[in-house]
Coordinates of C-alpha atoms in Angstrom, one line a residue:
M144 CA 31.0 161.3 -74.7
T145 CA 29.0 161.1 -71.5
R146 CA 28.2 164.2 -69.4
E147 CA 30.8 163.0 -66.8
R148 CA 33.5 162.6 -69.5
Q149 CA 32.7 166.1 -70.9
L150 CA 33.1 167.6 -67.4
E151 CA 36.3 165.7 -66.9
Y152 CA 38.0 166.8 -70.1
C153 CA 36.5 170.2 -70.8
K154 CA 38.8 173.2 -70.2
V155 CA 36.0 175.6 -69.9
C156 CA 33.2 174.0 -67.9
K157 CA 34.2 173.0 -64.4
N158 CA 30.8 173.1 -62.8
Q159 CA 27.6 171.0 -63.0
K160 CA 24.2 171.3 -61.4
F161 CA 21.1 169.2 -61.2
E162 CA 17.9 170.3 -63.1
I163 CA 14.7 168.4 -62.2
N164 CA 13.6 167.8 -65.9
Q165 CA 17.0 167.2 -67.5
G166 CA 19.1 165.7 -64.6
I167 CA 22.8 166.8 -64.5
I168 CA 23.4 169.7 -66.8
C169 CA 26.3 171.9 -67.8
N170 CA 26.3 175.1 -65.6
L171 CA 27.8 177.0 -68.6
T172 CA 25.2 176.2 -71.2
N173 CA 22.2 175.1 -69.0
Q174 CA 21.9 172.1 -71.3
K175 CA 22.3 168.4 -70.9
A176 CA 25.4 167.4 -72.9
D177 CA 25.5 163.8 -74.0
F178 CA 27.1 161.8 -76.8
E179 CA 24.2 162.7 -79.1
N180 CA 24.7 166.4 -78.9
E181 CA 28.1 168.1 -78.6
C182 CA 28.3 171.2 -76.5
K183 CA 29.3 174.1 -78.7
K184 CA 31.5 175.6 -76.0
F185 CA 33.2 172.4 -75.2
E186 CA 37.0 172.7 -75.4
I187 CA 39.0 169.5 -74.7
D188 CA 41.8 169.5 -72.2
E189 CA 44.4 167.6 -74.4
Q190 CA 47.0 167.5 -71.7
K191 CA 44.6 165.6 -69.4
V192 CA 43.6 163.3 -72.2
E193 CA 47.2 162.4 -72.9
T194 CA 47.9 161.9 -69.2
N195 CA 45.0 159.4 -68.9
K196 CA 46.0 157.8 -72.2
E197 CA 49.5 157.2 -70.9
K198 CA 48.1 155.9 -67.6
G199 CA 45.9 153.4 -69.5
E200 CA 48.7 152.2 -71.8
N201 CA 50.9 151.6 -68.8
E202 CA 48.3 149.4 -67.2
K203 CA 48.9 145.7 -68.1
K204 CA 46.0 144.5 -70.2
S205 CA 45.0 140.9 -70.2
R206 CA 45.2 139.2 -73.6
F207 CA 42.5 136.7 -72.7
A208 CA 38.9 137.4 -71.7
Y209 CA 36.9 135.0 -69.6
G210 CA 33.3 134.7 -68.5
F211 CA 29.9 133.8 -69.8
S212 CA 30.3 136.2 -72.7
P213 CA 34.0 137.0 -73.1
K214 CA 34.7 140.5 -74.2
Q215 CA 37.3 143.3 -74.3
I216 CA 36.5 147.0 -74.0
D217 CA 38.9 149.8 -74.8
D218 CA 39.0 153.5 -75.8
I219 CA 40.8 155.3 -78.6
S220 CA 41.4 159.0 -77.8
V221 CA 40.7 161.3 -80.8
P222 CA 41.0 164.8 -79.4
N223 CA 41.7 166.4 -82.9
L224 CA 38.7 164.8 -84.6
T225 CA 35.0 165.9 -84.6
K226 CA 32.4 163.2 -84.0
Q227 CA 31.7 163.0 -87.8
E228 CA 35.3 162.7 -88.7
A229 CA 35.9 160.0 -86.0
F230 CA 32.8 158.2 -87.4
I231 CA 34.1 158.2 -91.0
F232 CA 37.6 157.0 -90.0
A233 CA 36.1 154.2 -87.7
Y234 CA 33.7 153.2 -90.5
E235 CA 36.5 153.0 -93.1
T236 CA 38.7 151.1 -90.6
A237 CA 36.1 148.4 -90.2
K238 CA 35.8 148.2 -94.0
K239 CA 39.5 147.9 -94.4
L240 CA 39.6 145.0 -91.9
K241 CA 36.9 143.4 -94.1
W242 CA 34.4 143.2 -91.2
N243 CA 30.7 142.9 -91.9
I244 CA 29.1 146.2 -90.9
G245 CA 25.6 145.8 -89.6
F246 CA 23.7 148.3 -87.4
I247 CA 24.6 151.9 -88.2
S248 CA 23.4 154.9 -86.2
E249 CA 24.5 158.4 -85.4
S250 CA 26.2 157.1 -82.2
G251 CA 28.2 154.3 -83.9
F252 CA 27.8 151.0 -85.5
I253 CA 28.2 147.2 -85.0
A254 CA 30.5 145.0 -87.1
Y255 CA 31.2 141.3 -87.2
T256 CA 34.6 139.8 -87.9
K257 CA 34.7 137.0 -90.5
Y258 CA 34.7 133.4 -89.3
S259 CA 38.1 131.8 -89.6
M260 CA 40.7 129.7 -87.7
S261 CA 41.8 133.0 -85.9
S262 CA 38.3 134.4 -85.3
W263 CA 34.9 133.0 -84.2
S264 CA 33.1 135.9 -85.8
E265 CA 33.1 138.3 -82.8
E266 CA 30.7 141.2 -82.6
V267 CA 32.5 144.6 -82.4
Q268 CA 30.6 147.6 -81.2
I269 CA 32.0 151.1 -82.1
K270 CA 30.6 154.0 -80.1
I271 CA 31.6 157.5 -81.3
E272 CA 31.9 160.1 -78.5
V273 CA 33.3 163.6 -78.3
G274 CA 37.1 163.2 -78.4
N275 CA 36.9 159.4 -77.9
I276 CA 35.9 156.1 -79.6
N277 CA 34.7 153.3 -77.4
I278 CA 35.3 149.9 -78.9
K279 CA 34.0 146.6 -77.5
S280 CA 34.7 143.2 -79.0
E281 CA 32.6 140.3 -77.8
C282 CA 32.3 136.6 -78.6
T283 CA 29.1 135.6 -80.3
G284 CA 29.5 131.9 -79.5
S285 CA 29.1 130.0 -76.3
Q286 CA 32.8 129.7 -75.3
L287 CA 34.0 130.8 -71.9
I288 CA 37.4 132.0 -72.9
D289 CA 38.3 134.0 -76.1
W290 CA 41.9 133.0 -76.3
G291 CA 42.9 136.6 -77.0
K292 CA 40.7 137.0 -80.1
N293 CA 38.8 140.1 -78.8
R294 CA 42.1 141.8 -77.8
K295 CA 43.4 141.1 -81.2
N296 CA 40.4 142.7 -82.9
I297 CA 40.8 145.8 -80.8
D298 CA 44.5 146.1 -81.4
E299 CA 44.0 145.6 -85.2
F300 CA 41.2 148.2 -85.2
T301 CA 43.3 150.7 -83.2
S302 CA 46.4 150.4 -85.4
T303 CA 44.5 150.5 -88.7
F304 CA 42.5 153.5 -87.4
K305 CA 45.6 155.4 -86.4
Q306 CA 47.2 154.7 -89.8
L307 CA 44.2 156.0 -91.6
E308 CA 44.1 159.1 -89.4
I309 CA 47.8 159.8 -90.1
N310 CA 47.5 159.3 -93.9
N311 CA 44.1 161.1 -94.0
D312 CA 43.2 159.4 -97.3
I313 CA 39.6 160.4 -97.1
L314 CA 39.3 163.6 -99.0
D315 CA 35.7 164.6 -98.6
L316 CA 34.8 163.6 -95.1
E317 CA 31.6 165.6 -95.0
N318 CA 30.2 164.1 -98.2
E319 CA 31.2 160.6 -97.1
Y320 CA 29.4 161.1 -93.8
E321 CA 26.3 162.3 -95.7
K322 CA 26.3 159.0 -97.7
I323 CA 26.7 156.8 -94.6
S324 CA 24.1 158.7 -92.6
K325 CA 21.4 157.6 -95.1
G326 CA 21.8 154.1 -93.7
F327 CA 21.3 155.1 -90.0
V328 CA 18.7 153.1 -88.2
K329 CA 15.9 154.8 -86.2
K330 CA 16.9 156.0 -82.8
E331 CA 14.8 153.3 -81.1
D332 CA 16.7 150.6 -83.0
D333 CA 20.2 152.0 -82.0
I334 CA 23.1 149.7 -81.3
I335 CA 21.7 148.7 -77.9
S336 CA 19.3 146.4 -79.9
S337 CA 22.2 144.2 -80.8
P338 CA 21.4 140.4 -80.6
L339 CA 24.0 140.2 -77.8
S340 CA 22.7 143.3 -75.8
K341 CA 20.8 141.2 -73.3
K342 CA 24.1 139.5 -72.3
E343 CA 25.3 142.8 -71.1
K344 CA 23.1 142.5 -68.0
I345 CA 24.7 139.2 -67.0
S346 CA 27.4 140.1 -64.5
G347 CA 27.7 136.8 -62.6
I348 CA 26.2 133.4 -61.8
F349 CA 23.3 134.8 -59.8
S350 CA 22.2 137.1 -62.6
L351 CA 21.9 134.0 -64.8
L352 CA 19.4 132.6 -62.3
T353 CA 17.4 135.9 -61.8
P354 CA 14.3 136.6 -64.0
Q355 CA 14.4 140.0 -65.6
D356 CA 12.8 141.8 -68.6
G357 CA 13.6 139.9 -71.8
Y358 CA 15.2 137.0 -69.8
F359 CA 12.3 135.7 -67.6
V360 CA 11.4 132.2 -68.6
T361 CA 14.9 130.9 -69.1
P362 CA 16.2 131.4 -65.5
I363 CA 12.9 129.9 -64.2
L364 CA 13.6 126.8 -66.3
I365 CA 17.2 126.7 -65.1
N366 CA 16.1 127.0 -61.5
I367 CA 13.5 124.2 -61.8
N368 CA 16.2 121.8 -63.3
I369 CA 18.6 122.7 -60.5
L370 CA 16.0 122.3 -57.8
I371 CA 14.9 118.9 -59.1
F372 CA 18.5 117.7 -59.3
A373 CA 19.1 118.9 -55.7
I374 CA 16.0 117.0 -54.4
M375 CA 17.2 113.9 -56.2
V376 CA 20.6 114.1 -54.6
I377 CA 19.2 114.8 -51.2
S378 CA 16.9 111.8 -51.5
G379 CA 20.0 109.6 -52.1
V380 CA 20.5 109.6 -55.9
H381 CA 24.2 109.6 -56.8
F382 CA 25.2 113.2 -58.0
I383 CA 27.7 112.0 -60.6
M384 CA 26.5 108.6 -61.9
P385 CA 22.8 107.9 -61.0
T386 CA 21.7 104.3 -61.4
S387 CA 19.2 103.3 -64.0
E388 CA 16.7 102.4 -61.3
S389 CA 17.0 105.9 -59.8
L390 CA 16.4 107.6 -63.1
L391 CA 13.4 105.4 -63.9
L392 CA 12.0 106.0 -60.4
W393 CA 12.2 109.8 -61.0
G394 CA 10.6 109.7 -64.4
A395 CA 13.2 109.1 -67.1
N396 CA 12.0 108.1 -70.6
F397 CA 12.1 104.4 -71.3
R398 CA 10.2 102.8 -74.2
P399 CA 8.8 99.7 -72.4
L400 CA 7.3 102.0 -69.7
S401 CA 6.4 105.1 -71.7
I402 CA 4.3 103.2 -74.3
E403 CA 2.6 101.2 -71.5
G404 CA 0.6 104.1 -70.1
E405 CA 3.4 106.1 -68.5
W406 CA 3.3 108.8 -71.2
W407 CA 4.1 111.5 -68.7
R408 CA 7.7 110.4 -68.9
L409 CA 7.9 112.3 -72.1
L410 CA 7.6 115.5 -70.1
T411 CA 9.3 114.6 -66.8
S412 CA 12.4 113.3 -68.4
M413 CA 13.1 116.8 -69.7
F414 CA 13.8 118.0 -66.1
L415 CA 16.0 115.1 -65.0
H416 CA 19.8 114.9 -65.5
I417 CA 22.3 112.1 -65.4
G418 CA 24.8 113.6 -63.0
I419 CA 26.0 117.1 -62.1
F420 CA 28.2 117.5 -65.2
H421 CA 25.2 116.7 -67.5
L422 CA 23.2 119.3 -65.6
L423 CA 25.9 122.0 -65.8
M424 CA 26.5 121.6 -69.6
N425 CA 22.8 121.7 -70.4
M426 CA 22.1 124.7 -68.2
Y427 CA 25.0 126.6 -69.7
A428 CA 23.6 125.9 -73.2
L429 CA 20.1 126.9 -72.1
A430 CA 21.3 130.2 -70.5
Y431 CA 23.2 131.1 -73.7
I432 CA 20.4 130.4 -76.1
G433 CA 17.8 131.9 -73.7
L434 CA 19.7 135.2 -73.6
L435 CA 19.8 135.4 -77.4
L436 CA 16.3 134.1 -78.2
E437 CA 13.9 135.0 -75.4
P438 CA 14.1 138.8 -76.1
Y439 CA 12.8 138.0 -79.6
L440 CA 10.1 135.5 -78.7
G441 CA 8.7 136.7 -75.5
K442 CA 7.6 134.6 -72.5
S443 CA 4.8 132.5 -74.0
R444 CA 6.4 131.7 -77.3
F445 CA 9.7 130.7 -75.6
L446 CA 8.1 128.5 -73.0
S447 CA 5.8 126.8 -75.4
A448 CA 8.6 126.2 -77.9
Y449 CA 10.8 124.7 -75.1
I450 CA 8.1 122.3 -73.8
L451 CA 6.9 121.2 -77.3
S452 CA 10.3 120.6 -78.8
G453 CA 11.3 118.8 -75.6
I454 CA 8.4 116.5 -75.9
A455 CA 9.2 115.9 -79.6
G456 CA 12.7 115.0 -78.6
S457 CA 11.5 112.5 -76.1
V458 CA 9.2 110.9 -78.7
A459 CA 12.0 110.7 -81.2
S460 CA 14.2 109.0 -78.5
L461 CA 11.5 106.6 -77.6
Y462 CA 10.8 105.7 -81.3
W463 CA 14.4 105.2 -82.2
N464 CA 15.8 103.6 -79.0
E465 CA 14.5 100.3 -77.8
L466 CA 16.2 100.1 -74.4
T467 CA 17.8 103.5 -73.8
I468 CA 17.0 105.3 -70.6
S469 CA 16.7 108.9 -71.7
A470 CA 16.8 112.0 -69.5
G471 CA 17.9 115.6 -69.8
A472 CA 16.9 119.0 -71.2
S473 CA 19.1 118.6 -74.3
G474 CA 16.1 117.7 -76.6
A475 CA 14.4 120.9 -75.6
I476 CA 17.6 122.9 -75.8
F477 CA 18.3 121.6 -79.3
G478 CA 14.8 122.6 -80.1
M479 CA 15.6 126.2 -79.1
Y480 CA 18.7 126.1 -81.3
G481 CA 16.7 124.7 -84.2
L482 CA 14.2 127.6 -83.7
F483 CA 17.0 130.2 -83.7
L484 CA 18.5 128.7 -86.8
A485 CA 15.0 129.0 -88.5
M486 CA 14.9 132.7 -87.4
L487 CA 18.4 133.3 -88.7
S488 CA 17.3 132.0 -92.1
T489 CA 14.7 134.8 -92.3
N490 CA 15.1 138.6 -92.2
L491 CA 13.9 138.9 -88.6
I492 CA 17.5 139.6 -87.5
E493 CA 19.9 142.1 -89.2
K494 CA 21.9 140.6 -92.0
S495 CA 25.4 140.9 -90.6
A496 CA 24.4 139.7 -87.2
R497 CA 22.4 136.9 -88.8
K498 CA 25.4 135.6 -90.7
S499 CA 27.7 135.7 -87.7
L500 CA 25.2 134.0 -85.4
L501 CA 24.3 131.4 -88.0
T502 CA 27.9 130.4 -88.1
S503 CA 28.4 130.1 -84.4
I504 CA 25.1 128.4 -83.7
G505 CA 25.6 126.1 -86.7
V506 CA 29.1 125.0 -85.5
F507 CA 27.6 124.3 -82.0
V508 CA 24.9 122.1 -83.4
V509 CA 27.0 120.2 -85.8
Y510 CA 29.8 119.6 -83.2
N511 CA 27.3 118.2 -80.7
L512 CA 25.5 116.0 -83.2
V513 CA 28.8 114.6 -84.5
N514 CA 30.1 114.1 -80.9
G515 CA 26.9 112.2 -80.1
I516 CA 27.6 109.6 -82.8
N517 CA 30.6 108.2 -80.9
G518 CA 29.6 108.7 -77.3
D519 CA 26.8 107.3 -75.1
I520 CA 24.5 110.2 -76.1
D521 CA 20.9 110.2 -77.1
N522 CA 21.3 111.8 -80.5
A523 CA 17.7 110.8 -81.5
A524 CA 16.4 113.3 -78.9
H525 CA 18.8 116.0 -80.2
I526 CA 17.7 115.5 -83.8
G527 CA 14.0 115.3 -82.9
G528 CA 14.2 118.5 -80.8
L529 CA 16.2 120.3 -83.5
I530 CA 13.8 119.5 -86.3
S531 CA 10.7 120.3 -84.2
G532 CA 12.3 123.5 -83.1
A533 CA 12.9 124.6 -86.7
I534 CA 9.3 123.9 -87.6
I535 CA 8.1 125.8 -84.5
G536 CA 10.4 128.7 -85.5
Y537 CA 8.9 129.0 -89.0
S538 CA 5.4 128.7 -87.5
F539 CA 6.1 131.7 -85.3
Y540 CA 7.5 133.8 -88.2
P541 CA 4.1 135.4 -89.2
S542 CA 3.3 136.6 -85.7
L543 CA 6.8 137.9 -85.2
V544 CA 6.9 139.9 -88.4
K545 CA 3.4 141.4 -87.7
P546 CA 2.8 141.2 -84.0
N547 CA -0.8 140.0 -83.4
P548 CA -1.8 138.6 -80.0
K549 CA -4.6 136.5 -81.5
L550 CA -2.3 135.0 -84.2
K551 CA 0.3 134.2 -81.6
R552 CA -2.2 132.4 -79.3
N553 CA -3.7 130.5 -82.3
T554 CA -0.2 129.4 -83.5
I555 CA 0.8 128.2 -80.0
G556 CA -2.5 126.4 -79.6
L557 CA -2.3 124.7 -83.0
L558 CA 1.3 123.6 -82.4
T559 CA 0.4 122.2 -79.0
I560 CA -2.5 120.1 -80.5
L561 CA -0.3 118.8 -83.4
T562 CA 2.5 117.8 -81.0
I563 CA 0.1 116.0 -78.6
L564 CA -1.7 114.1 -81.5
T565 CA 1.6 113.2 -83.2
S566 CA 3.1 112.0 -79.9
F567 CA 0.2 109.8 -79.0
T568 CA 0.0 108.4 -82.5
I569 CA 3.6 107.4 -82.3
L570 CA 3.1 105.9 -78.8
E571 CA 0.2 103.8 -79.9
N572 CA 2.0 102.5 -82.9
T573 CA 5.4 101.8 -81.2
T574 CA 5.9 98.3 -79.8
S575 CA 8.5 97.1 -77.4
D576 CA 9.9 93.6 -77.3
I577 CA 11.0 94.3 -73.7
G578 CA 7.4 95.1 -72.9
K579 CA 6.1 91.9 -74.5
Y580 CA 8.9 90.0 -72.8
E581 CA 7.9 91.3 -69.4
K582 CA 4.3 90.4 -70.0
D583 CA 5.2 86.9 -71.1
M584 CA 7.5 86.4 -68.2
A585 CA 4.7 87.3 -65.8
L586 CA 2.7 84.5 -67.5
F587 CA 5.7 82.2 -67.1
V588 CA 5.7 82.9 -63.3
K589 CA 2.0 82.0 -63.1
L590 CA 2.5 78.8 -65.1
E591 CA 5.5 77.8 -62.9
E592 CA 3.4 78.4 -59.7
K593 CA 0.6 76.2 -61.1
A594 CA 3.1 73.4 -62.0
L595 CA 4.8 73.5 -58.7
A596 CA 1.5 73.2 -56.8
L597 CA 2.4 69.5 -56.8
Y598 CA 4.7 70.1 -54.0
Q599 CA 1.9 71.8 -52.0
L600 CA -0.2 68.7 -51.8
P601 CA -0.9 67.3 -48.4
Q602 CA 1.5 64.6 -47.2
N603 CA -1.4 62.1 -47.0
S604 CA -2.3 62.6 -50.7
T605 CA -2.9 59.3 -52.6
N606 CA -0.9 58.3 -55.6
Q607 CA -3.9 58.9 -57.8
Q608 CA -4.2 62.5 -56.6
I609 CA -0.5 63.0 -57.3
L610 CA -0.8 61.6 -60.8
E611 CA -3.8 63.7 -61.6
E612 CA -2.0 66.8 -60.4
I613 CA 1.1 66.1 -62.5
Q614 CA -0.9 65.2 -65.7
I615 CA -3.6 67.9 -65.5
N616 CA -1.5 70.8 -64.1
G617 CA 2.1 69.9 -63.9
L618 CA 3.2 68.6 -67.3
K619 CA 0.8 70.8 -69.3
S620 CA 2.1 73.9 -67.4
W621 CA 5.8 73.0 -68.0
E622 CA 5.1 72.3 -71.7
E623 CA 3.4 75.7 -72.0
S624 CA 6.3 77.4 -70.2
L625 CA 8.8 75.8 -72.5
K626 CA 6.8 77.1 -75.6
L627 CA 6.7 80.5 -74.0
I628 CA 10.5 80.6 -73.5
E629 CA 11.0 79.6 -77.1
K630 CA 8.7 82.4 -78.2
V631 CA 10.3 85.1 -76.1
D632 CA 13.8 84.0 -77.3
T633 CA 12.7 85.3 -80.8
Y634 CA 12.3 88.8 -79.5
E635 CA 15.0 91.6 -80.0
L636 CA 16.5 91.5 -76.5
P637 CA 19.9 92.1 -74.9
D638 CA 22.3 89.1 -75.1
I639 CA 22.2 88.7 -71.3
I640 CA 18.4 88.0 -71.5
H641 CA 18.9 85.5 -74.3
Q642 CA 21.4 83.7 -72.1
R643 CA 18.9 83.7 -69.3
N644 CA 16.3 82.3 -71.7
A645 CA 18.6 79.4 -72.5
K646 CA 18.9 78.6 -68.8
L647 CA 15.1 78.8 -68.4
K648 CA 14.6 76.5 -71.4
E649 CA 16.9 73.9 -69.8
Y650 CA 15.1 74.4 -66.5
C651 CA 11.7 73.7 -68.1
E652 CA 13.1 70.6 -69.9
L653 CA 14.5 69.2 -66.6
R654 CA 11.2 69.8 -64.8
I655 CA 9.3 67.9 -67.6
K656 CA 11.8 65.0 -67.3
S657 CA 11.6 65.0 -63.5
F658 CA 7.7 64.9 -63.6
E659 CA 7.7 62.2 -66.2
A660 CA 10.1 60.1 -64.0
I661 CA 7.8 60.6 -61.0
V662 CA 4.8 59.4 -63.1
K663 CA 6.7 56.3 -64.2
S664 CA 7.8 55.6 -60.6
I665 CA 4.2 55.8 -59.3
T666 CA 2.5 53.9 -62.2
E667 CA 5.2 51.1 -62.2
D668 CA 5.3 51.2 -58.4
T669 CA 9.1 51.0 -58.3
S670 CA 12.0 52.9 -56.8
E671 CA 14.4 52.5 -59.7
F672 CA 13.7 56.0 -60.9
D673 CA 14.6 57.6 -57.5
D674 CA 18.3 58.3 -58.5
E675 CA 17.2 59.8 -61.8
I676 CA 14.7 62.1 -60.1
S677 CA 17.3 63.1 -57.5
N678 CA 19.8 63.9 -60.3
Y679 CA 17.2 66.0 -62.1
N680 CA 16.5 67.9 -58.8
I681 CA 20.3 68.6 -58.3
Q682 CA 20.5 70.1 -61.9
I683 CA 17.4 72.1 -61.3
E684 CA 18.7 73.5 -58.1
Q685 CA 22.0 74.4 -59.8
I686 CA 20.1 76.4 -62.5
I687 CA 18.0 78.1 -59.9
N688 CA 21.1 79.3 -58.1
E689 CA 22.7 80.5 -61.3
L690 CA 19.6 82.5 -62.3
T691 CA 19.4 83.9 -58.8
Q692 CA 23.0 85.0 -58.8
S693 CA 22.7 86.7 -62.2
N694 CA 19.8 89.0 -61.1

């Protein structure tokens, strides 16, 4: 029980004073009384406790908890139990409920409910105070509403605890406490070191965006993503459904461009998002994993893992997808989830917490990967980020078990070199039919310009000059153009481009027939081919209009 609570419920001590070394102390004992050390002269005012209890019970309690980390907090008044007795009954209650008990200390313990249809493996913190037990049930997953699960945990604990207290089945409380106390963690590793403890500091949206100790890099990354999206929208990009042209202009990942010297798209695409909803979902996932993971990794490991797994996700997307325009932080975020899964498979995190978090993180990953199969989602980036993140996580393990600044720097450096070398190797060995198509079509345009130079000849050109132009440049250029169209039509291209190629092929064939008719008209010095040439020109004009309208 805190100093304030002891002063509130003590029948003896009604005064307090401030002492410069200890802070607020009991005027009766001249000692700081906190939940670690019971005041020997403390005598609880049971009537006041009962009054407050009735007041609390009369207050309507919400069954559902909402927020970034949904939780419920409540107190169980135990005026007739010592701290040790309260501890034993609370401990036995958790065991009776078949919760997985993890951290145990003199001040309480942490337990995890089992994963089931009625529970998402919530974390339950039990704090033993003088005359009181504080119980907090909190979701370990990323959900925004708990659907009453936390309140159910507290209610089940309270009713089971009261039943045990009434039955008093534990015969040797002192001996039982002696056994349990052997498993107490060190004071510096008390229950405040819970994997969810950093989430306690998140009180609102602005705290998610504010760098703080143990949560420094994550909010900076979130702010950068939001800032870039805001600038995009201000510049005219649609905030719900950006066009492909807008995304490519701002640096989205696209194989035909990325492998042709624009490698920087592997990095820039990580900070672009395809609409506001895409941004919000990714930033929520990033904040959640950042709160859990950054306190373990520290700034440099977290940032390097995020960037490297993001690049790996971009490379995987580029390798797997021929024509997908890829953007978003999800590859990097999946990398952080992969890293955390790697950590959860080691002994870096306490066993009970590890089991609970492994379930909730695993469900999140599997759900999103399965969801990506049916939707218009870049699962290649997700899988690439996830696998690379797991590899990075195992690579960090030695420097996390035995902290060593030099080993940490060397690990980050080696991972960076390997990621860069692997990425450029894949870029160099990845081809794009679209890229080849665009190059060939650029050549087609030059050949067409060369062939159409016939129509740029002066009006006073002789028939001989016209014939030479057609035979040397015209027909040869159209024949080469026709072969080029037949070649590009063998590439793996979208159906719409193949349809366009069919029109271009017909266009080239008509041009050849038209030029051949002009040659015959000149060499035979006759006008009988004029209608044929005119008919060809009408068909050519029609194809040009169709191609223009389809662009």
